[in-house]
XYZ file of C-alpha atoms in Angstrom:
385
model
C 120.223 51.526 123.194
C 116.078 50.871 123.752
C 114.650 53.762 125.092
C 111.481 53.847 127.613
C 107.864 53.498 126.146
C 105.924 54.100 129.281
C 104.279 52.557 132.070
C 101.328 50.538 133.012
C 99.222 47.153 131.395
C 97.780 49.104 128.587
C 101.258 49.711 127.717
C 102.482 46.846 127.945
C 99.616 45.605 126.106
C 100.400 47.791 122.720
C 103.787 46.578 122.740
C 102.286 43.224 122.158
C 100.390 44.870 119.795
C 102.871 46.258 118.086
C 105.236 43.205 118.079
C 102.734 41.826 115.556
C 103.141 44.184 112.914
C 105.361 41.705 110.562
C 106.040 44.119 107.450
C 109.261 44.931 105.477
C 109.222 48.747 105.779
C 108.289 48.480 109.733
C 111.237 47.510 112.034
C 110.519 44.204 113.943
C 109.768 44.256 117.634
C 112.528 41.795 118.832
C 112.012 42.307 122.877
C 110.387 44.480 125.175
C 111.053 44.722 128.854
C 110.759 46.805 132.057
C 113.301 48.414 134.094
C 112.446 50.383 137.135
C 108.912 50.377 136.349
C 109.626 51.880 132.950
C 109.224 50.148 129.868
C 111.492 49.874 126.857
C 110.791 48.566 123.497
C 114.287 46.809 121.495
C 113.252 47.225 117.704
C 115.473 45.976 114.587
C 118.866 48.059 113.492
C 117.760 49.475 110.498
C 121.095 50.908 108.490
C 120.339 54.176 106.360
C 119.172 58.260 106.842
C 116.296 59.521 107.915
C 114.810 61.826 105.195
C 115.285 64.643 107.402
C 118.964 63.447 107.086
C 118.569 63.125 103.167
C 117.504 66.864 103.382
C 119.891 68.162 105.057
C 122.827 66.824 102.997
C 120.707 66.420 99.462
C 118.674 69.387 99.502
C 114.778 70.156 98.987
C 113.168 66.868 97.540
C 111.435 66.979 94.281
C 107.876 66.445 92.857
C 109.282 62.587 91.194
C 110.748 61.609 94.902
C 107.437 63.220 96.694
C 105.301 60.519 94.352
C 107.759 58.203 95.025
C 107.571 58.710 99.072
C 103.574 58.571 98.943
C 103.671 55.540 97.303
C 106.011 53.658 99.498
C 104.110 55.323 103.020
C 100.564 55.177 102.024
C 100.609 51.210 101.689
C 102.435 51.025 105.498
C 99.711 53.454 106.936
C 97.400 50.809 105.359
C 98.742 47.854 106.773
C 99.013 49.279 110.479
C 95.259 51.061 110.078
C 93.774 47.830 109.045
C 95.781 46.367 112.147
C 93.653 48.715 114.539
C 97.512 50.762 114.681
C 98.222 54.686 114.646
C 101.747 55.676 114.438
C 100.988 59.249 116.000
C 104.220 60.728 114.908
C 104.599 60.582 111.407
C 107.709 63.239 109.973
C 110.658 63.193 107.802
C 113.078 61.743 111.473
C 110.716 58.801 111.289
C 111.263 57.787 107.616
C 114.127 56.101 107.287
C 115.957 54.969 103.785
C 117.254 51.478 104.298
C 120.435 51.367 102.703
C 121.327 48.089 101.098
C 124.610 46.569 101.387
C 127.290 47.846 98.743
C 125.161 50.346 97.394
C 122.126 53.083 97.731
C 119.041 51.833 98.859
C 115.201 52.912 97.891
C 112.996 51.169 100.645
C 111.659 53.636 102.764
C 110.674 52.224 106.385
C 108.435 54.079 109.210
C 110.429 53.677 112.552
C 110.219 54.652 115.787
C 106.578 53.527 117.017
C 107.294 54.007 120.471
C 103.994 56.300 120.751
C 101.938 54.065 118.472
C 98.713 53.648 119.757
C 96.264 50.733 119.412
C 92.874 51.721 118.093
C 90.261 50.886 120.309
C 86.127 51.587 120.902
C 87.717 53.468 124.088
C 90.401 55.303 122.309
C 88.250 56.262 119.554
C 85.679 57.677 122.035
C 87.442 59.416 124.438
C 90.699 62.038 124.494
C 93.792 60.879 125.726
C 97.615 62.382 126.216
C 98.703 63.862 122.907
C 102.167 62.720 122.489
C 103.780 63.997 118.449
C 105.884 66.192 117.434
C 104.506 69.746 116.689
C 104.159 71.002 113.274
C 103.261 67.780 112.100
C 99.913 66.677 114.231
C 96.496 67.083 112.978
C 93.696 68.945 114.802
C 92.326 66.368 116.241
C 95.496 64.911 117.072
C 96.871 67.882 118.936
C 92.808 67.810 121.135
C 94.171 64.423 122.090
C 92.514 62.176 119.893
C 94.294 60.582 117.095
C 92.634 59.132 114.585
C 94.063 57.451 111.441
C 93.482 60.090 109.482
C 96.125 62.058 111.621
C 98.613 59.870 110.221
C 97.820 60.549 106.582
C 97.723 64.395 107.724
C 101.322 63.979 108.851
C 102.282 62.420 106.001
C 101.231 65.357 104.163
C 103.209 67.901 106.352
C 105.936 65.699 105.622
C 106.081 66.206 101.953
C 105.767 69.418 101.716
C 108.697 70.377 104.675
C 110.699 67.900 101.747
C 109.638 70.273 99.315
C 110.171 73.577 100.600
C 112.754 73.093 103.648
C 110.520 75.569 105.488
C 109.230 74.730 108.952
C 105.509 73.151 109.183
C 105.334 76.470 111.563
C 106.001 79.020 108.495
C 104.140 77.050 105.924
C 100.902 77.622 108.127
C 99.322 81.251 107.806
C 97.054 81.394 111.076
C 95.633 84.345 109.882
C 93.997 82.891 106.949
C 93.735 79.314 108.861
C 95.666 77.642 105.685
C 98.358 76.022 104.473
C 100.652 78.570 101.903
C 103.283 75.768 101.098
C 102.741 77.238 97.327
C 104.198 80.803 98.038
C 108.125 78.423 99.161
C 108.593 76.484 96.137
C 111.677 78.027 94.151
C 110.266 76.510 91.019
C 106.842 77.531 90.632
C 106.616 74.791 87.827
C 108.060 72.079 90.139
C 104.873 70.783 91.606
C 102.070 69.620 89.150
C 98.669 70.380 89.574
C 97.809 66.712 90.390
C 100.217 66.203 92.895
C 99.242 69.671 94.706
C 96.095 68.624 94.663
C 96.229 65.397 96.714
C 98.918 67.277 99.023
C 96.081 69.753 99.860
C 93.393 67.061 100.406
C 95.610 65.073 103.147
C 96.553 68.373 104.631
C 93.164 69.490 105.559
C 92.180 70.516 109.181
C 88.425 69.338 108.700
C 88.524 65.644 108.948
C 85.466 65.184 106.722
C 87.510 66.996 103.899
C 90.419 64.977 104.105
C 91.369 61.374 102.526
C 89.291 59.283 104.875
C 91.879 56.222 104.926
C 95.234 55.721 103.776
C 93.754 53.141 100.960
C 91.739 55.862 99.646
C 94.404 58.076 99.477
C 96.573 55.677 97.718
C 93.329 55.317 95.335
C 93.722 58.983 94.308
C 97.587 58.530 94.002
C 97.743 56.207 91.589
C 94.848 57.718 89.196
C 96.809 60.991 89.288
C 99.953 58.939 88.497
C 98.486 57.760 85.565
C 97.033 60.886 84.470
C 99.989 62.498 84.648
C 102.151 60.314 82.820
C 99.648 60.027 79.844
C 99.610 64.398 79.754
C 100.881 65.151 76.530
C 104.036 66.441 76.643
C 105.154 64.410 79.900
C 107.407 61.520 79.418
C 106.119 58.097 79.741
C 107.093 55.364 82.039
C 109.525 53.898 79.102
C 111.544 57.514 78.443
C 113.811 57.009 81.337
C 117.707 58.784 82.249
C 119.008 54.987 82.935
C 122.096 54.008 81.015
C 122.853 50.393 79.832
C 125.270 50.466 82.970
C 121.914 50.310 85.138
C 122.858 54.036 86.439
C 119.524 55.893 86.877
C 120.024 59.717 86.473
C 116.438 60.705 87.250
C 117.442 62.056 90.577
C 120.134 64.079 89.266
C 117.537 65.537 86.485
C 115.321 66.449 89.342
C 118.345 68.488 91.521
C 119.711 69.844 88.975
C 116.130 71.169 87.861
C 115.751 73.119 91.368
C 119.096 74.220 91.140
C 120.388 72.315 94.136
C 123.696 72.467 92.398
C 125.405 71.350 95.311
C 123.568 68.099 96.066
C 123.463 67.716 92.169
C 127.392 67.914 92.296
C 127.837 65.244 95.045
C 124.964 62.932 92.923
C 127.456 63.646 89.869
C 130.421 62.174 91.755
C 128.253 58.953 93.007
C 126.803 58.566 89.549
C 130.391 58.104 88.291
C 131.204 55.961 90.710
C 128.453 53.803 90.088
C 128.796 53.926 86.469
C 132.508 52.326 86.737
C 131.051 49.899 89.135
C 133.307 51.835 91.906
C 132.101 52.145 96.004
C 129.830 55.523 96.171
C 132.415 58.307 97.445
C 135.303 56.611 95.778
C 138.161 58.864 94.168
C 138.669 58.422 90.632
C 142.040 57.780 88.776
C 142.866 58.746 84.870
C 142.144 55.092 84.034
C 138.550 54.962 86.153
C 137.982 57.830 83.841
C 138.942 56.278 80.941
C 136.475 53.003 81.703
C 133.553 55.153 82.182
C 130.936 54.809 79.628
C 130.089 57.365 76.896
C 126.745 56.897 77.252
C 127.001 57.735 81.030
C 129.410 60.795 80.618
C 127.119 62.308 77.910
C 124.113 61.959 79.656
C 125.852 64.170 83.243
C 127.081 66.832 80.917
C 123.880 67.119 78.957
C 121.746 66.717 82.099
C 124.443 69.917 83.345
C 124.251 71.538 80.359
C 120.324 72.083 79.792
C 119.684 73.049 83.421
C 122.451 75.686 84.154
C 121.295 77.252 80.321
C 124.703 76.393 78.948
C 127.200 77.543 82.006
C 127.853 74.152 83.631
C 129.131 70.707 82.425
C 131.783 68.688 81.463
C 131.618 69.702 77.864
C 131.950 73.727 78.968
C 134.658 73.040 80.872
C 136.762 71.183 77.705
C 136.063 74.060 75.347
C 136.990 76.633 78.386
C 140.631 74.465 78.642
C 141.066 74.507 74.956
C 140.219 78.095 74.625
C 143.355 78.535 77.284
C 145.422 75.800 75.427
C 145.574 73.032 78.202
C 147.067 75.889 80.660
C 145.714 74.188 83.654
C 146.581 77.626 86.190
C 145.000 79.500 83.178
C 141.734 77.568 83.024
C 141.109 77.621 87.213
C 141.516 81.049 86.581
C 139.070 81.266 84.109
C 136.795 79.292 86.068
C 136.737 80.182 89.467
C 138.773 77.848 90.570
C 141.610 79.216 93.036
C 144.801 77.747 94.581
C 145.804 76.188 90.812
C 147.662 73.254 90.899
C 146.070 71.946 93.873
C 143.363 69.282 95.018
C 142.301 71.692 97.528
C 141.708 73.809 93.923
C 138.006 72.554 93.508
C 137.046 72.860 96.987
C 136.729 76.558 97.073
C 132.957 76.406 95.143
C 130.654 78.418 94.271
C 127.351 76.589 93.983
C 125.294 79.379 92.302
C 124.452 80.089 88.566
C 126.332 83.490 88.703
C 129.428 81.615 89.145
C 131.564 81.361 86.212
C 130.942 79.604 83.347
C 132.539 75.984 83.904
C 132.323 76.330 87.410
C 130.314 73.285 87.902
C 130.521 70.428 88.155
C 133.417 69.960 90.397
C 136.103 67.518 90.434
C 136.081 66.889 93.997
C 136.239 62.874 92.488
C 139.956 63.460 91.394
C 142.328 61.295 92.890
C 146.013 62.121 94.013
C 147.711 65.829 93.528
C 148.146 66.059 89.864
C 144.337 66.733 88.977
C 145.414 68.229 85.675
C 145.713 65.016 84.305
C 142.376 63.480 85.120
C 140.773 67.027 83.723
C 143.048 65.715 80.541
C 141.920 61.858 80.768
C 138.505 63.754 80.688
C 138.815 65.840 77.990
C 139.653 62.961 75.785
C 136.929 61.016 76.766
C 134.778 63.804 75.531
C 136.701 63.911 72.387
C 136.471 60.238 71.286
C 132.545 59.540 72.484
């Protein structure tokens, strides 16, 4: 349903304006029109979650999907700066992941640019209503002059909510006038140097200290992106987690790294599917399991195995069953699992690396009632890879 933009020519003139931006990862303008003196802007259906959506059911975002959402973003905030365009309201509920039919997708797109504003000499010389959303508007912004530097500031307040899950309001010490997103991360070695370093720059109050323009930001980006990837001891471009079946695991490295077991266990379960060339969320049979690649199975239970220091994975749990001689009521037991004998058995989870050893990951992917038999299916796929 379009929703009002506002009143007046001016208005009316930025939704012209707007209906100009042509540009894949900005919805298109299809129709604007006034109804009792309001007026409403109809933009294009675009199917997918909103990263605040992602981080709600995924978990905190890592560094590799931060660099990732910078370099998607920083282009778009190009395009509409050069355009004489401000978005004004730039958070994770406005950055939407397109999904693609059949399948995941990886396009981010900036919605919502119902407060957009067009830059003008007037604009840029005088304050005007300060429409945003708190926590996420620059200085300047929240004086009632956005600039496009504001954008690029709430860009920057967007990646590191991703990061840390903590309100803009927390991560902002007014005391000490800075921003102490550093003291939230779980991982103190999750966030490079390099990329902390360009977070800090677009997060800075005094507009002279901050990235001038989104294309200089994007400048700094993609040095840092090199750098980084030529560091010794960081893997290059080519040393990738993605299996001949096209099935990348890199986001599963980087949950399983911060210990977001949970989201790590529902990526596990969509990983499978995808490896089997299954619909994401689909439950698995004996012979699904027996179709799904070694290379794919060894690289979940390895990926499982490293981060939990030897408690979780697919591997664990086979030498846990054979330790109890296939007694499947024996082996839930052992494992944490209650209500044996059950689908409902794997539901009851722990998602925490004091839980037993085996614990993870779950079979929440088993199809039917007699789930002993796909942990058996699995077992010997182990056994013959």
């Amino acid at each position: 349903m379009p929703s009002p933009l506002g009143r007046g020519v001016s208005i009316r003139q930025e939704a012209v304006r707007l209906r100009e931006l042509q540009h894949p990862q900005i919805p298109q303008l299809l129709e604007y029109f006034e109804l009792d003196t309001d007026l409403y802007l109809v933009e294009e259906w675009i199917p997918g979650q909103t990263l605040a959506q992602e981080l709600e059911t995924q978990g905190l975002f890592s560094e590799a999907q931060i660099w990732e959402i910078l370099q998607q973003l920083l282009p778009v905030l190009q395009f509409i700066h050069v355009r004489q365009v401000i978005h004004r309201d730039i958070k994770p509920a406005n950055i939407m992941r397109r999904t693609a039919v059949g399948g995941t997708g990886k396009d981010l797109v900036l919605i919502d640019f119902g407060v957009a504003k067009q830059i003008t000499a007037t604009a840029l010389l005088y304050t005007g209503t300060t429409v945003g959303s708190p926590g996420y508007m620059a200085p300047e912004h929240m004086r009632g002059k956005a600039l496009p530097a504001s954008d690029i500031y709430g860009l920057g307040v967007s990646c590191i909510y991703l990061l840390t899950g903590i309100s803009p309001f927390d991560l902002f010490d007014v005391t000490s006038d800075r921003w102490v997103w550093r003291d939230y991360i779980l991982n103190k070695d999750a966030v490079s140097d390099r990329l902390a370093a360009i977070l800090d720059k677009l997060l800075q109050n005094s507009l002279p200290q901050r990235y001038k323009s989104a294309a200089e930001a994007l400048v700094a980006l993609n040095c840092a992106i090199k750098l980084e990837s030529s560091q010794p001891g960081k893997p290059k471009s080519g040393d990738n987690l993605k299996s001949q079946a096209g099935v990348d695991y890199h986001h599963l490295r980087d949950l399983l790294a911060l210990r977001q077991w949970q989201a790590a266990d529902k990526q596990t379960w969509a990983l499978m599917c995808q490896a089997i060339r299954k619909p994401i969320g689909s439950y698995l049979f004996t012979g699904d399991i027996e179709n799904l690649p070694c290379e794919d199975l060894q690289i979940i239970d390895e990926l499982w195995k490293k981060y939990s220091k030897g408690r979780f994975g697919f591997s664990v749990q086979k030498q846990i069953y054979d330790s109890v001689d296939g007694d499947y009521a024996k082996f839930c037991a052992t494992i944490g699992w209650s209500l044996a004998l059950s689908p409902s058995s794997v539901q009851q989870l722990s998602f925490r690396l004091s839980a037993p050893p085996g614990h993870l990951p779950s079979h929440n992917w088993a199809a039917g009632t007699q789930v002993w038999r796909h942990l058996n299916a699995l077992n010997a796929k182990l056994a013959n890879c």
